[in-house]
Amino acid sequence: MSLIVQKFGGSSVSDAEGVKRVARRIVEAKNQGHDVVVVVSAMGDTTDELLDLAAEVNNGAQASRELDMLLTAGERISMSVLAIAIHGLGATAQSFTGSQAGIITDGVHGSARLVEVHPDRIRESLDAGNIAIVAGFQGMNRQTRDITTLGRGGSDTTAVALASALGADFCEIYSDVDGVFTADPRIVNTAHKLNEVSSEEMLEMAANGAKILHLRCVEYARRFKIKLHVRSSFSDLEGTWVIPNSTDADADGHDLTKEIPLEQPLISGVAHDRTQAKITVVDVPDVPGYASKIFGSLNDAKINLDMIVQNVSTRSEARTDISFTLPQDQGDEALEVLEKVQDDIGFASIEYNDAIGKLSLVGAGMKSNPGVSFQFFDALSKAGVNIDMISTSEIRISVITRADLLDQAVRAVHTAFNLDSETEATVYGGTGR
Ligand code: ASP
Ligand code: MG
């Protein structure tokens, strides 16, 4: 008998009908003879609604411990409602909070990291013949004995962590689209579903705005060699397999590399991100030590930097501009930090812009195809999109554009690399919130 971990996102369980549909699907897997562990997110947009509620009662800084208590309530509702729906179908299910399921984290509220996973109670529940349902996105810290959350979208990570700890062969991630697409089907309706993608490429896509999988879920799956099957809870179609591309074998001695096609397609997709802002520090003295002072102060404030660009100074007075991108919600904090060090460092001014978008082209095949960058910039130029910043990795090229040109840029690049399909992609549910 095999053990399956199935994770259902909020849009799959947005109302009673959705919960019943998902419950039928789970019972079907159980009736096929599998042990089934289910990880569930909060129903629909519950998490956002709870955050709105907190902001209504206090529009200042909210205590992160209390926010975690509040948000974890969302998953408590969905897990128990799902168990009740399964009972209605004549099967038995037991729901568990993250701490009951042995998800132990560090103490960082709002973005806790997993420290240990001890799913003893889940094992016992399965051995007693139950379907085990676990609240996603939450855990507990042993030192503080407080409840924590793993960060937005963290249920994917709960699922893969349980799959690994319970020795599941793979982990199914159910959402409201048929799998991983070559671009967000909400923007490019001719995007096509990938049958497989390497975890290396999936990491780049998730890190650059693809919301289909939580970044840490992909990292975890890659590290512990768990295959992910991303699929829709609204259809029976085969989804996308995310395959760890390590040369090592998995726990059963099964050579994972054999499952990767020998000739990978050139490009696996176009990701976009609208959550970044750009800061330019103007007229920084172009002598050793100044970049270190700027980034040192940002580091002390735990600002998450992404792209960084500095030009050689062409002006005689040896001054240069340094630009970088960061999450919009850290913008105010970063500006404050820089204003404090302005006199000491002696730069002229700071510019802030959050009307930007980031577009990334991802594909393992670009390593050995030097023509990709030209084709990429050519597509953007023909679409009339101006480029603000550029960064690359071995398998990715990213640019910053104006926010209002981002969708059009994504479509142009998608078309230029022949990624368009003849048929329209289906988006089954979700508000995209
Ligand atoms: N409910 C949480 C969120 O909306 C966790 C998740 O959906 O994975 O971010
Ligand atoms: Mg959610």
PDB file of C-alpha atoms in Angstrom, residues 14 17 43 95-96 103 125 139 179 212 233 263 296 319 328 377:
ATOM      1  CA  SER A  14     -13.506  28.020  -1.288  1.00  0.00           C
ATOM      2  CA  GLU A  17     -19.387  22.690  -2.771  1.00  0.00           C
ATOM      3  CA  MET A  43     -10.885  28.389   2.527  1.00  0.00           C
ATOM      4  CA  SER A  95      -7.886  16.643  11.464  1.00  0.00           C
ATOM      5  CA  PHE A  96      -4.716  17.915  13.139  1.00  0.00           C
ATOM      6  CA  ILE A 103       5.598  20.455  12.644  1.00  0.00           C
ATOM      7  CA  SER A 125      -4.124   7.937  12.724  1.00  0.00           C
ATOM      8  CA  GLY A 139       3.778  24.952  13.223  1.00  0.00           C
ATOM      9  CA  GLY A 179      -0.288  22.446 -13.634  1.00  0.00           C
ATOM     10  CA  ILE A 212       1.915  28.165  -8.440  1.00  0.00           C
ATOM     11  CA  SER A 233      -8.555  19.695  -8.193  1.00  0.00           C
ATOM     12  CA  GLU A 263      17.146  17.082 -24.676  1.00  0.00           C
ATOM     13  CA  GLY A 296      25.772  46.864   5.407  1.00  0.00           C
ATOM     14  CA  ARG A 319      30.827  59.349  -8.452  1.00  0.00           C
ATOM     15  CA  GLN A 328       7.655  46.888  -1.962  1.00  0.00           C
ATOM     16  CA  PHE A 377      15.985  41.580 -26.019  1.00  0.00           C
TER      17      PHE A 377
END
